[in-house]
Amino acid sequence: MMKSMTGFGRAELLDEEKKITVEMKAVNHRYLDINMRMPKKLSVFEASIRTLLKEYIQRGKADLFITYEDYTQSRVSVKYNREIAEQYLEHLHRISEEFRLDGEVRAIDLSRFPEVFTMEEQSQDETELWDSLAETIRKAACQFVETRTQEGAHLKQDILDKLHSMEEKVNQVELRSPEILKEYREKLETKVKELLGDAQMEENRIAAEVILFADKICTDEETVRLKSHIHRMEQVLSEDEGIGRKLDFIAQEMNREANTILSKANDLETSNLAIDLKTEIEKIREQIQNIE
């Protein structure tokens, strides 16, 4: 289904050991631009996160926010360095013998010496952490896609309504064309009578003038192409994904035809219709800028 480039998604994973929160939002952008903010602990997964997100988003400026809280101290352990303790004890006995000192070395005394006991952080299983992180990102991305799809449905209906309105105006331009020629012929005949009085002007001369005028204001090719572009855009709107660039190109072609109709218009009503067409096309182009 058609998707908007505007969306938001949020997901959270909470267990006894940790809490992972993922938020992502996006706005329209010509290309895919992903910005990430996350703890340094998770930066090792940046490339994997980008690859994962590309499954859910093709275009747009996306911001991803990840927070991580560790609820356990089990990853830190006390390490007993026996070799160092043995060396301390050996030197203490030597000091006692050399200086003839009495005194028993207790374990608590020995433990106070540097490096006998040290705090050591245990490495976390990266595979387990990535599985938890990826699961949370996917949940947020699914919600994100859902909001984009809902917004895309609204955009699609709005564009279809504008296309229907445009087609009606193109039909009015086509219906108005023979009326313009008829009015021009009547004005031409009236003007000739005023200038020549009772003298007659050859019918062929009047017909030739009308033909020249008709060729000058003829918009048949433009209206046919414009209708074709309208129908093509309706078809593209029914395609699945990645249609934003196609729609933008079609809108440019539609605008070109509307400009030609306006330049050829020699009639106020046709000019107004052409201006209305250009206005609708510009509104459609604004909407298209937010389609993935």
Coordinates of C-alpha atoms in Angstrom, one line a residue, residues 108-284:
I108 CA 41.6 -10.0 56.2
D109 CA 45.0 -8.2 56.5
L110 CA 46.2 -9.8 53.3
S111 CA 43.0 -9.0 51.4
R112 CA 43.7 -5.2 51.9
F113 CA 46.8 -5.2 49.8
P114 CA 46.4 -3.9 46.2
E115 CA 45.3 -6.2 43.5
V116 CA 44.6 -9.2 45.8
F117 CA 40.9 -8.7 45.0
T118 CA 39.8 -6.8 41.9
M119 CA 36.4 -6.0 40.4
E120 CA 36.0 -7.5 36.9
E121 CA 33.1 -6.8 34.5
Q122 CA 32.0 -9.9 32.7
S123 CA 31.4 -9.6 29.0
Q124 CA 27.8 -9.8 27.9
D125 CA 26.7 -12.2 25.2
E126 CA 26.4 -9.9 22.1
T127 CA 24.2 -12.4 20.3
E128 CA 21.7 -12.3 23.1
L129 CA 21.8 -8.5 23.4
W130 CA 21.4 -8.1 19.6
D131 CA 18.4 -10.5 19.6
S132 CA 16.7 -8.4 22.2
L133 CA 17.5 -5.1 20.5
A134 CA 16.5 -6.3 17.1
E135 CA 13.2 -7.5 18.4
T136 CA 12.4 -4.1 20.0
I137 CA 13.4 -2.2 16.9
R138 CA 11.2 -4.5 14.7
K139 CA 8.2 -3.8 17.0
A140 CA 8.8 0.0 16.8
A141 CA 9.3 -0.3 13.0
C142 CA 6.0 -2.1 12.5
Q143 CA 4.1 0.6 14.4
F144 CA 6.1 3.2 12.4
V145 CA 5.0 1.5 9.1
E146 CA 1.4 1.3 10.3
T147 CA 1.2 5.1 10.9
R148 CA 2.8 5.7 7.5
T149 CA 0.3 3.5 5.8
Q150 CA -2.6 5.2 7.5
E151 CA -1.3 8.6 6.5
G152 CA -0.7 7.2 3.0
A153 CA -4.3 6.1 2.6
H154 CA -5.5 9.7 3.5
L155 CA -3.0 11.2 1.0
K156 CA -4.1 8.7 -1.7
Q157 CA -7.8 9.6 -1.3
D158 CA -7.0 13.3 -1.4
I159 CA -5.0 13.0 -4.6
L160 CA -7.7 10.9 -6.2
D161 CA -10.3 13.5 -5.4
K162 CA -8.1 16.2 -7.0
L163 CA -7.5 14.0 -10.1
H164 CA -11.2 13.6 -10.6
S165 CA -11.7 17.3 -10.3
M166 CA -8.9 17.9 -12.8
E167 CA -10.5 15.5 -15.3
E168 CA -13.8 17.3 -15.1
K169 CA -12.0 20.6 -15.9
V170 CA -10.2 19.0 -18.8
N171 CA -13.6 17.8 -20.1
Q172 CA -14.9 21.4 -19.8
V173 CA -11.9 22.7 -21.8
E174 CA -12.7 20.2 -24.6
L175 CA -16.4 21.2 -24.6
R176 CA -15.5 24.8 -24.6
S177 CA -13.2 24.5 -27.7
P178 CA -16.0 24.3 -30.4
E179 CA -17.9 27.1 -28.7
I180 CA -14.9 29.4 -29.0
L181 CA -14.7 28.7 -32.7
K182 CA -18.4 29.3 -33.2
E183 CA -18.2 32.6 -31.3
Y184 CA -15.1 33.6 -33.2
R185 CA -16.8 33.0 -36.6
E186 CA -19.8 35.0 -35.5
K187 CA -17.7 37.9 -34.4
L188 CA -15.7 37.7 -37.6
E189 CA -18.8 37.8 -39.8
T190 CA -20.2 40.7 -37.8
K191 CA -17.0 42.6 -38.2
V192 CA -16.8 42.0 -41.9
K193 CA -20.4 43.2 -42.3
E194 CA -19.6 46.4 -40.4
L195 CA -16.5 47.0 -42.6
L196 CA -17.9 46.0 -46.0
G197 CA -21.5 47.0 -45.6
D198 CA -23.7 45.2 -48.2
A199 CA -20.6 43.8 -50.0
Q200 CA -20.2 40.1 -49.6
M201 CA -17.0 38.4 -48.5
E202 CA -16.3 35.0 -49.8
E203 CA -17.3 32.1 -47.5
N204 CA -13.9 30.5 -48.2
R205 CA -12.1 33.5 -46.9
I206 CA -14.0 33.4 -43.6
A207 CA -13.6 29.6 -43.3
A208 CA -9.8 30.0 -43.9
E209 CA -9.6 32.6 -41.1
V210 CA -11.5 30.4 -38.8
I211 CA -9.2 27.4 -39.6
L212 CA -6.1 29.5 -38.9
F213 CA -7.6 30.6 -35.6
A214 CA -8.6 27.1 -34.7
D215 CA -5.1 25.8 -35.3
K216 CA -3.7 28.5 -33.1
I217 CA -5.9 27.7 -30.1
C218 CA -6.2 24.0 -30.6
T219 CA -5.5 22.1 -27.4
D220 CA -6.7 18.6 -28.4
E221 CA -3.2 17.1 -28.0
E222 CA -2.7 18.7 -24.6
T223 CA -6.1 17.6 -23.2
V224 CA -5.6 14.0 -24.5
R225 CA -2.1 13.8 -22.9
L226 CA -3.3 15.4 -19.7
K227 CA -6.1 12.9 -19.4
S228 CA -3.6 10.1 -20.1
H229 CA -1.3 11.5 -17.3
I230 CA -4.3 11.6 -14.9
H231 CA -5.2 8.0 -15.6
R232 CA -1.6 6.9 -15.3
M233 CA -1.3 8.6 -11.9
E234 CA -4.4 6.8 -10.7
Q235 CA -2.8 3.5 -11.7
V236 CA 0.5 4.3 -10.0
L237 CA -1.4 5.2 -6.8
S238 CA -2.6 1.6 -6.6
E239 CA 1.0 0.2 -6.7
D240 CA 2.7 -1.0 -3.6
E241 CA 5.8 1.0 -2.6
G242 CA 8.4 3.4 -3.9
I243 CA 6.0 5.4 -6.0
G244 CA 6.9 8.9 -4.9
R245 CA 9.4 9.6 -7.6
K246 CA 7.0 8.2 -10.3
L247 CA 4.2 10.5 -9.2
D248 CA 6.5 13.5 -9.1
F249 CA 7.6 12.9 -12.7
I250 CA 3.9 12.5 -13.8
A251 CA 3.0 15.7 -12.0
Q252 CA 5.7 17.6 -13.9
E253 CA 4.3 16.4 -17.2
M254 CA 0.8 17.3 -16.2
N255 CA 2.0 20.8 -15.3
R256 CA 3.6 21.1 -18.7
E257 CA 0.4 20.4 -20.5
A258 CA -1.6 22.8 -18.3
N259 CA 0.9 25.5 -19.1
T260 CA 0.5 24.9 -22.8
I261 CA -3.3 25.1 -22.6
L262 CA -3.0 28.3 -20.7
S263 CA -0.7 29.8 -23.3
K264 CA -3.0 28.9 -26.1
A265 CA -6.2 30.1 -24.3
N266 CA -7.9 33.0 -26.1
D267 CA -10.9 32.8 -24.0
L268 CA -11.5 33.9 -20.3
E269 CA -13.3 30.7 -19.4
T270 CA -10.6 28.5 -20.8
S271 CA -7.9 30.6 -19.1
N272 CA -9.7 30.2 -15.8
L273 CA -10.0 26.4 -16.3
A274 CA -6.3 26.2 -17.1
I275 CA -5.4 28.2 -14.0
D276 CA -7.6 25.9 -11.9
L277 CA -5.8 22.9 -13.4
K278 CA -2.4 24.4 -12.5
T279 CA -3.6 25.1 -9.0
E280 CA -4.8 21.5 -8.5
I281 CA -1.5 20.1 -10.0
E282 CA 0.5 22.2 -7.6
K283 CA -1.5 20.9 -4.6
I284 CA -1.0 17.3 -5.8

